[in-house]
Coordinates of C-alpha atoms in Angstrom, one line a residue:
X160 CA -11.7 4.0 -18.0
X161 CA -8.6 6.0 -18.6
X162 CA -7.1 6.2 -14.4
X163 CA -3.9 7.9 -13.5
X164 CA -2.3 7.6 -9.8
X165 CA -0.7 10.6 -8.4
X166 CA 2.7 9.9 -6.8
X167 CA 4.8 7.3 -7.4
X168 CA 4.9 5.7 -3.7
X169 CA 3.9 1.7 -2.4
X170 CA 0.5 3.1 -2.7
X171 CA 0.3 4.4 -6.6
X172 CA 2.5 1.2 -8.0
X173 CA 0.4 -1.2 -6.4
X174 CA -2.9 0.2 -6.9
X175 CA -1.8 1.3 -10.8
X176 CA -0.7 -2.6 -11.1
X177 CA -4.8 -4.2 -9.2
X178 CA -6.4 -1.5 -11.5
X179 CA -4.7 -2.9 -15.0
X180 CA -7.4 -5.1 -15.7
X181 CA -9.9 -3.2 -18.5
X182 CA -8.3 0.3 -17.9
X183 CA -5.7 2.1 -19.3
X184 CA -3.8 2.8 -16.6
X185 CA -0.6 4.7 -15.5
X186 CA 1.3 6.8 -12.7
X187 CA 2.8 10.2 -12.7
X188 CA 5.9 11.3 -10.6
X189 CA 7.5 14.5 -11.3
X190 CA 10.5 12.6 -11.1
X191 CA 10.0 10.4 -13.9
X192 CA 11.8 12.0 -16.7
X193 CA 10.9 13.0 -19.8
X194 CA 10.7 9.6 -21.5
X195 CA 9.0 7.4 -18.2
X196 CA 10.1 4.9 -16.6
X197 CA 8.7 1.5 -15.4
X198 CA 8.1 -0.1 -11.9
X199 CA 7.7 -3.9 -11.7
X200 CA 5.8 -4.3 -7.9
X201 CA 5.1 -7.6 -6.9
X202 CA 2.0 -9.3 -6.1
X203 CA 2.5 -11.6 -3.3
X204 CA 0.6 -13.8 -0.3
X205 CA 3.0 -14.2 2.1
X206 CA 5.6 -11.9 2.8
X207 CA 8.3 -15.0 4.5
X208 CA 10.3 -12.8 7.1
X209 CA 12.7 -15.2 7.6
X210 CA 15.5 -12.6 5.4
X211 CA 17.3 -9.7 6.4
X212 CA 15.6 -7.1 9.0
X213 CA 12.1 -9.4 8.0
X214 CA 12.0 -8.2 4.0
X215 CA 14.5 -10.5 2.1
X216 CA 13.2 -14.1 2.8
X217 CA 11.8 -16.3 0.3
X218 CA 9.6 -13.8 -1.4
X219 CA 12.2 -11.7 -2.4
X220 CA 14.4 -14.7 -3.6
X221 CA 11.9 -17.2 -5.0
X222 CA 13.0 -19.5 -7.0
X223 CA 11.8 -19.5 -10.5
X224 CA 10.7 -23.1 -12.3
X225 CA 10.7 -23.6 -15.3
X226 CA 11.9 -20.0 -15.9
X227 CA 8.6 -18.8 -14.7
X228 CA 8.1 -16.0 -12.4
X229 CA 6.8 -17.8 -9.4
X230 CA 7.8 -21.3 -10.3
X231 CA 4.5 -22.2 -11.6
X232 CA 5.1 -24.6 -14.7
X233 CA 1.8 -23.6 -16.6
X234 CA 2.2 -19.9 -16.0
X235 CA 4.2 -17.2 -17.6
X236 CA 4.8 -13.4 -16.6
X237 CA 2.5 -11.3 -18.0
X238 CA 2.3 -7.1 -17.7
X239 CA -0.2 -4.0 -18.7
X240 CA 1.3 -1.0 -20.2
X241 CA -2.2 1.5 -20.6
X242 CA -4.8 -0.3 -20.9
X243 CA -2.6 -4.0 -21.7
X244 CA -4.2 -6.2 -19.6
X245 CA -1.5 -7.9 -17.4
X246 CA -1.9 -11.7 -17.1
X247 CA -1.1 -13.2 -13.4
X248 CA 0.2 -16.6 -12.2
X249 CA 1.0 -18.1 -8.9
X250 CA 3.2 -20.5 -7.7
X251 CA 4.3 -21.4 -4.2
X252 CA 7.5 -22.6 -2.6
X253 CA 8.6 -24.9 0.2
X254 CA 11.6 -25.2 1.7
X255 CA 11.8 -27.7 4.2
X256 CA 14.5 -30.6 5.0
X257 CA 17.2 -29.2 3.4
X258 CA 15.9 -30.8 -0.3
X259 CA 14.8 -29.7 -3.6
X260 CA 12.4 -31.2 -5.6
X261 CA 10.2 -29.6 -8.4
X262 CA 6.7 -29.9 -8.7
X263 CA 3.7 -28.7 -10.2
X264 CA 2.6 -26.1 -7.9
X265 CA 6.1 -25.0 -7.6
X266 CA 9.4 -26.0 -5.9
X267 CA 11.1 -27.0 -2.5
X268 CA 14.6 -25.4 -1.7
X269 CA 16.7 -25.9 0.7
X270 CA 17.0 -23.5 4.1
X271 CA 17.5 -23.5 7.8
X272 CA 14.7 -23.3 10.5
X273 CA 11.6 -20.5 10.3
X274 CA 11.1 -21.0 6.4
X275 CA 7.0 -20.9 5.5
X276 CA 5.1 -21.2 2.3
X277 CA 5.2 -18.3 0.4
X278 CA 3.0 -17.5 -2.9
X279 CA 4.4 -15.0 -5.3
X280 CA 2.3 -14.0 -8.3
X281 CA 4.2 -12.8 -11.5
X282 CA 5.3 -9.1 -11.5
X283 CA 3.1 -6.5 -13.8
X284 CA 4.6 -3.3 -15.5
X285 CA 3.1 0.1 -14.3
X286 CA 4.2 2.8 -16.7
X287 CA 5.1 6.1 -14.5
X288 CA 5.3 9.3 -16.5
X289 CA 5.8 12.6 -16.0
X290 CA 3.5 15.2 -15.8
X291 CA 4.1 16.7 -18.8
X292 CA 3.8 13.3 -20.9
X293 CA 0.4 12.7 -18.9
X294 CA -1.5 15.4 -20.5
X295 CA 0.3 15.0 -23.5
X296 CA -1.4 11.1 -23.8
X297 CA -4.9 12.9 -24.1
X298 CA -7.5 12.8 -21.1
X299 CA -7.7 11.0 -17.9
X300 CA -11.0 10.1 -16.5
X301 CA -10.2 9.2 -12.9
X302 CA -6.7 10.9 -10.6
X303 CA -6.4 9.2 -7.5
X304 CA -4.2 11.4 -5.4
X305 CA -2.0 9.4 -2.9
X306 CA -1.1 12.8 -1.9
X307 CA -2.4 14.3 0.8
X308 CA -4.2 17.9 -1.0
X309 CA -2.9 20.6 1.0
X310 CA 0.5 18.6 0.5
X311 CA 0.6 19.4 -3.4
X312 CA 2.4 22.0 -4.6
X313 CA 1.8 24.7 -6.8
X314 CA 2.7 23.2 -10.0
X315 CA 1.0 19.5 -9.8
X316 CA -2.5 21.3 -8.8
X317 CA -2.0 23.3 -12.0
X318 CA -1.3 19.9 -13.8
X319 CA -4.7 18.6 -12.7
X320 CA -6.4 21.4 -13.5
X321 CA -5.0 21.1 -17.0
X322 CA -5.6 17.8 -17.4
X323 CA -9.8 18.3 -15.8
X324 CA -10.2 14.7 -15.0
X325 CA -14.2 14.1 -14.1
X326 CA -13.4 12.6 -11.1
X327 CA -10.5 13.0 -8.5
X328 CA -10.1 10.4 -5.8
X329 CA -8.0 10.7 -2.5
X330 CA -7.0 8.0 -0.8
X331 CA -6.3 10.6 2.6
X332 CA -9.0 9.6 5.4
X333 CA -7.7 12.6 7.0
X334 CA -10.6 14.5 8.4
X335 CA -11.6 17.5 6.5
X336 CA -9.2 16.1 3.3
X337 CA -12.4 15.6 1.1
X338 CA -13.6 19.0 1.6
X339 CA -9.9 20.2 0.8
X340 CA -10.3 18.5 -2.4
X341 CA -13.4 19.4 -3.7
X342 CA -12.5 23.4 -2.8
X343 CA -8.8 23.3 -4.7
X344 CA -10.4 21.3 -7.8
X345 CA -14.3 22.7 -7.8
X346 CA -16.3 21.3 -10.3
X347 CA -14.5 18.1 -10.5
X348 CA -16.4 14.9 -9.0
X349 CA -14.3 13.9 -5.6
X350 CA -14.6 10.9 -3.4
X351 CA -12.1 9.4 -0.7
X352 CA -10.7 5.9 -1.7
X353 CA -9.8 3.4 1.3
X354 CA -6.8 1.3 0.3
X355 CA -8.3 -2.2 0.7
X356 CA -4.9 -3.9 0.4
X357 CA -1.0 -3.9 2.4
X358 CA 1.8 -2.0 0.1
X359 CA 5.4 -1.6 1.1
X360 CA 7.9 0.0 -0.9
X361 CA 11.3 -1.4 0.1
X362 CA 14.3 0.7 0.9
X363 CA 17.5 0.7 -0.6
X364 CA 19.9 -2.3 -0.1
X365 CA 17.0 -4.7 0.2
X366 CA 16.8 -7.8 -2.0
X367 CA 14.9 -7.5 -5.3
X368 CA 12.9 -9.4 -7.5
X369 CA 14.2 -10.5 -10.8
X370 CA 11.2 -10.8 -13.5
X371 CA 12.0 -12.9 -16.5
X372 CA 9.8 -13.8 -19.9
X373 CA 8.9 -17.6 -20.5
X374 CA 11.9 -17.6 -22.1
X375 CA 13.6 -16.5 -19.3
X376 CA 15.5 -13.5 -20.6
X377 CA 15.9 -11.0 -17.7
X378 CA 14.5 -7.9 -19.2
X379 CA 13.2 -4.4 -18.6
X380 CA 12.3 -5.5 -15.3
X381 CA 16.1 -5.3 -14.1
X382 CA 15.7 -1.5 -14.4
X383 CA 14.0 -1.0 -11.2
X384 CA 17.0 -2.2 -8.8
X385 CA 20.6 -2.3 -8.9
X386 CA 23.7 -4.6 -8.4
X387 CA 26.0 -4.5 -5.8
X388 CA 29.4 -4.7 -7.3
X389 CA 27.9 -4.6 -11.2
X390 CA 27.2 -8.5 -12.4
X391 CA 25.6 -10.3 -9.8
X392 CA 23.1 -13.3 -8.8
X393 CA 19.6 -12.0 -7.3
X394 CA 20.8 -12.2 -3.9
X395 CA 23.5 -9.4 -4.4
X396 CA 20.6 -7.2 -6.0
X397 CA 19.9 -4.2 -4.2
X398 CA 16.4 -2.4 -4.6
X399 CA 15.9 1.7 -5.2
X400 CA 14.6 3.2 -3.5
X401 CA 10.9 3.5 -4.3
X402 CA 11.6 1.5 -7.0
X403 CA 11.1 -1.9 -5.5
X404 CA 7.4 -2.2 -4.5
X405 CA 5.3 -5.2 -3.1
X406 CA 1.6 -5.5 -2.3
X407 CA -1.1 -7.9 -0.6
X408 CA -4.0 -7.9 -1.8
X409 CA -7.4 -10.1 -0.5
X410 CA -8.6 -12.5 -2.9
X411 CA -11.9 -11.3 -4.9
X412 CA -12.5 -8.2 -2.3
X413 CA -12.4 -4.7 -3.7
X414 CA -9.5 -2.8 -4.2
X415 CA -10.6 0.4 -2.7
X416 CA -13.9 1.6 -1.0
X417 CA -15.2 4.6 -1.9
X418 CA -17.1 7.2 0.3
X419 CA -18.7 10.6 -0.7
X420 CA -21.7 11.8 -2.8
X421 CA -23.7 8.4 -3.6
X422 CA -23.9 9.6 -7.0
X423 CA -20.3 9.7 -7.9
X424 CA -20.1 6.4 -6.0
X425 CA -22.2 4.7 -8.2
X426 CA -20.7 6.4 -11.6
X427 CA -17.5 5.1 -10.6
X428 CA -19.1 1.9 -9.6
X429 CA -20.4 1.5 -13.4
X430 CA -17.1 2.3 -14.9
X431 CA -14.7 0.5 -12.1
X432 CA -16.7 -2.8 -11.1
X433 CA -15.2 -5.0 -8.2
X434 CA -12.2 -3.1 -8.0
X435 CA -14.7 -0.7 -5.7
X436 CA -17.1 -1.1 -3.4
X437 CA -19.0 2.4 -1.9
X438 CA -19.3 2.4 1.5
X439 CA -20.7 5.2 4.2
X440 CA -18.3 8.0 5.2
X441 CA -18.2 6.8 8.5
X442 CA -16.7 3.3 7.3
X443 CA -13.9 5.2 6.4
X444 CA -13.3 7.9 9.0
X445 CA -14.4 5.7 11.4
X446 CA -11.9 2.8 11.2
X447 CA -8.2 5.9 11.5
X448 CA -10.0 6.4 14.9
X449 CA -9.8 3.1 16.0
X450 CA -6.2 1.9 14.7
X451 CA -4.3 5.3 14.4
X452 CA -3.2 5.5 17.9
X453 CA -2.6 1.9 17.9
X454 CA 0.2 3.2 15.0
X455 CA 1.0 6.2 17.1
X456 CA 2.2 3.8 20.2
X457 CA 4.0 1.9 17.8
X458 CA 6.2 4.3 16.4
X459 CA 6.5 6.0 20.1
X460 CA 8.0 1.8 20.6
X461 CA 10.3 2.4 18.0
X462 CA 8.2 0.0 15.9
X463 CA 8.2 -3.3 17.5
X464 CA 5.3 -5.0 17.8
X465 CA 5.7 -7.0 20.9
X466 CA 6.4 -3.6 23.2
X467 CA 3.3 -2.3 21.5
X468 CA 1.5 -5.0 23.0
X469 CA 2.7 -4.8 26.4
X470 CA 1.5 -1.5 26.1
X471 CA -2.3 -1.1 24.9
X472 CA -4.1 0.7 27.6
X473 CA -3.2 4.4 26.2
X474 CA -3.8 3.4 22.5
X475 CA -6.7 2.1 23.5
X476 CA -8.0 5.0 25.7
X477 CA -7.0 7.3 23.1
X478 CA -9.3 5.3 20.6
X479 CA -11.9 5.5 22.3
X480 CA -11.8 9.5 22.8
X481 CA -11.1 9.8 18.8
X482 CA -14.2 7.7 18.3
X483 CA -16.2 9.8 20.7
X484 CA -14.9 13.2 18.9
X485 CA -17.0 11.6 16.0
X486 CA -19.7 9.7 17.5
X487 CA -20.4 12.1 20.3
X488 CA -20.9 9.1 22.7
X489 CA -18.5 7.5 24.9
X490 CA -17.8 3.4 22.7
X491 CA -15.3 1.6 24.8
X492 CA -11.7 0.5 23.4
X493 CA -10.4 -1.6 25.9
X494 CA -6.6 -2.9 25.6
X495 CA -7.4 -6.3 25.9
X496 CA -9.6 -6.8 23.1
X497 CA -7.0 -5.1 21.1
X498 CA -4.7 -7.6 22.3
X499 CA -7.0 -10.7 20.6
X500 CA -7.2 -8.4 17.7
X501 CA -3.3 -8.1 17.2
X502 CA -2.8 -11.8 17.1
X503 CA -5.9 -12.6 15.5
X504 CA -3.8 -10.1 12.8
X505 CA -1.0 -12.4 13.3
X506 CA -2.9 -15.2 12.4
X507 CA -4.9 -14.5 9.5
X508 CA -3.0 -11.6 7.5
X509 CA -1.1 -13.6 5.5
X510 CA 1.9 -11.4 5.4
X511 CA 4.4 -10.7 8.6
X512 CA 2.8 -8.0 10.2
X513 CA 5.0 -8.0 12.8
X514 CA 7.8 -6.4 10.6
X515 CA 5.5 -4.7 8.0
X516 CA 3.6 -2.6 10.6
X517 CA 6.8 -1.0 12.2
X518 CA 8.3 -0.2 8.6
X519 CA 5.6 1.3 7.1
X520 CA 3.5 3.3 9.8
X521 CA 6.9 4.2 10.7
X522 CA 7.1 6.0 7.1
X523 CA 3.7 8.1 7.9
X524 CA 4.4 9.3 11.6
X525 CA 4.2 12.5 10.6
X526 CA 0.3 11.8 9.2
X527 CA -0.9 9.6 12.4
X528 CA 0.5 13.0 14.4
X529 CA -1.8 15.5 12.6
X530 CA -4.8 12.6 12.8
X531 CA -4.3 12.7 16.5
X532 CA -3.9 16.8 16.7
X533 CA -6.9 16.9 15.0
X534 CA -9.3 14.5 17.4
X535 CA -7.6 16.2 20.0
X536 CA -8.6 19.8 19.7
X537 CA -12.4 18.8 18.6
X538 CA -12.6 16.6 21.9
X539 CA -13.5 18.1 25.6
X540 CA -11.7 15.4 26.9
X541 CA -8.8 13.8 25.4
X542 CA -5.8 12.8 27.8
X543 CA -4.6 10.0 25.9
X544 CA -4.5 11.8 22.5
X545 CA -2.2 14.6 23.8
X546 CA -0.3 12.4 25.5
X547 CA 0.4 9.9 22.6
X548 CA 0.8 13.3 20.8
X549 CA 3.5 14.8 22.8
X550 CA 5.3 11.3 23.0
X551 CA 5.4 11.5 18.6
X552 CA 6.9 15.2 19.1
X553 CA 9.4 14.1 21.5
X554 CA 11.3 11.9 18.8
X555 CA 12.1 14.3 16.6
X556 CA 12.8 16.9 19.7

């Protein structure tokens, strides 16, 4: 299947680089240029916070044995340009004890206090194009929009349009964003995809990955970040913006779950495999109801995690009047059982959620506002939703 991801953010990269396997694959960004481009995001299991402002640690400088992305001796780097399959490896690396001793799993490196295993799998190249060279490479079956519809302009609906992909995906679990959709691209088969995986695209100045062959020439890979002061070591390289991506994603799960007519489901089912699972609309309008004001009061906290959960009762209240806008009966969010959740979160995501959480909700305020609006007008009731939503306004007041 031929499957193209609108937009060149954490969310197209990473999902361009878990669909790579059997499809021909590739993103488009008006910004890409006439000839492409490449990203390089990073697969990884742990995202160590022990760096810089929680991003730099030993993910981000890994050491490499053997000359190996990831430090796995039996591996090697592998990428997917189209429909190239990409071939991942693993490795892991300890740091404890101020030693450094090379095994083969991976190595142990020196550091101070707070280092944890991290596992890094090897980077894979997405190809981002431009709009133009999209339609130019023939049809796309699939467009996943990371976009939210009424947010495209003029000229990238027209794009679509010329392209007449038979389905169109949007990963928006806005309410009413399906429907928006299926009226700007009638006849086209549409279905919301869930993310079912953590992205983060770094911002500038953070450290970035250096991907090398087997034969450990630093190659094309070096095009997505920059030096500080020209020549440098990995830990004076500086990631573009948007250009430095990294993802999480579970173990055998799906990669996204798809809700809307149970026919297209199942077409894209046939075509797609494990990478989707369908699922009822309400297991994906349902579950923004529940978290988004959890985001909202985090942002209103200025992203830390620990005020967030000091402060749980209005998320929680709001939740449950979001839930009720959709349910019609009164379900119960009470703060703390969203307190065990949170560290349960802690405990078992096996990335820093502490950090992630503030960096990247942080990025979508503006989204989590409009979710809220929304509950709030369709709700007789809903206290804690205008209040959470006048608290978002008042930081940019």
């Amino acid at each position: 299947m031929r499957v193209l991801f609108q937009g060149a953010g954490a969310i197209g990269i990473a999902g361009a680089a878990l669909f790579t396997d059997g499809h021909e694959v590739a993103v488009v960004s008006r910004t890409a240029g006439p000839n492409g481009r490449a990203a390089f995001p990073r697969r990884v299991s742990t995202f160590d916070p022990t760096g810089p402002g929680g991003v730099g640690g030993g993910h981000g400088s890994c050491r490499q044995g053997g000359g190996r992305a990831g430090g796995n001796n039996g591996g090697e780097t592998g990428g997917a340009t189209g429909g190239e399959a990409g071939r991942e490896t693993e490795g892991e690396t300890w740091r404890e004890n101020g030693r450094e001793t090379e095994g083969a799993e991976g190595r142990q490196g020196s550091a101070g206090s707070g280092w944890s295993v991290t596992r890094v799998a090897a980077t894979r190249r997405v190809t981002i194009s431009d709009w133009d060279g999209a339609a130019a490479d023939g049809r796309w079956d699939l467009i996943v929009l990371t976009t939210r519809p009424g947010d495209l302009d003029a000229e990238v609906v027209s794009a679509i349009r010329d392209i007449s992909p038979a389905f169109i995906a949007t990963t928006s679990q806005v309410e009413g964003d399906l429907e928006r959709v299926q009226a700007v691209f009638p006849g086209t088969q549409a279905v919301i995809f869930g993310p079912a995986f953590l992205s983060e695209r770094l911002d500038s100045g953070a450290p970035a990955e250096v991907v090398r062959t087997a034969g450990n020439q630093v190659e094309e890979a070096d095009r997505g970040v920059r030096t500080a002061g020209g020549q440098g070591s990995g830990a004076d390289r500086e990631a573009e913006p948007g250009r430095e991506v990294r993802f999480w994603a579970p173990a055998g799960a799906p990669r996204f779950f798809v809700a809307g007519p149970s026919t297209t489901g199942c077409s894209l089912v046939s075509r797609l495999g494990r990478l989707v699972l369908p699922v009822p609309m309400e297991a994906v309008l349902l579950p923004p109801r529940v978290f988004i004001p959890f985001v909202a009061e985090l942002s209103v906290r200025d992203g830390s995690w620990a005020a967030l959960k000091s402060h749980l009762d209005r998320p929680a209240k709001a939740a449950s009047e979001a839930v009720r806008t959709r349910l019609g009966a009164q379900v119960p969010v009470f703060g703390s059982a969203a307190h065990v959740v949170l560290e349960a979160v802690e405990r078992i995501v096996p990335i820093d959620v502490t950090n992630y959480a503030g960096r990247h909700f942080n990025r979508h305020e503006g989204q989590a506002r409009d979710m809220l609006a929304g509950w709030a007008e369709s709700a007789d009731s809903a206290h804690a939703l205008r209040e959470l939503v006048a608290a978002l306004d008042a930081l940019v007041d």
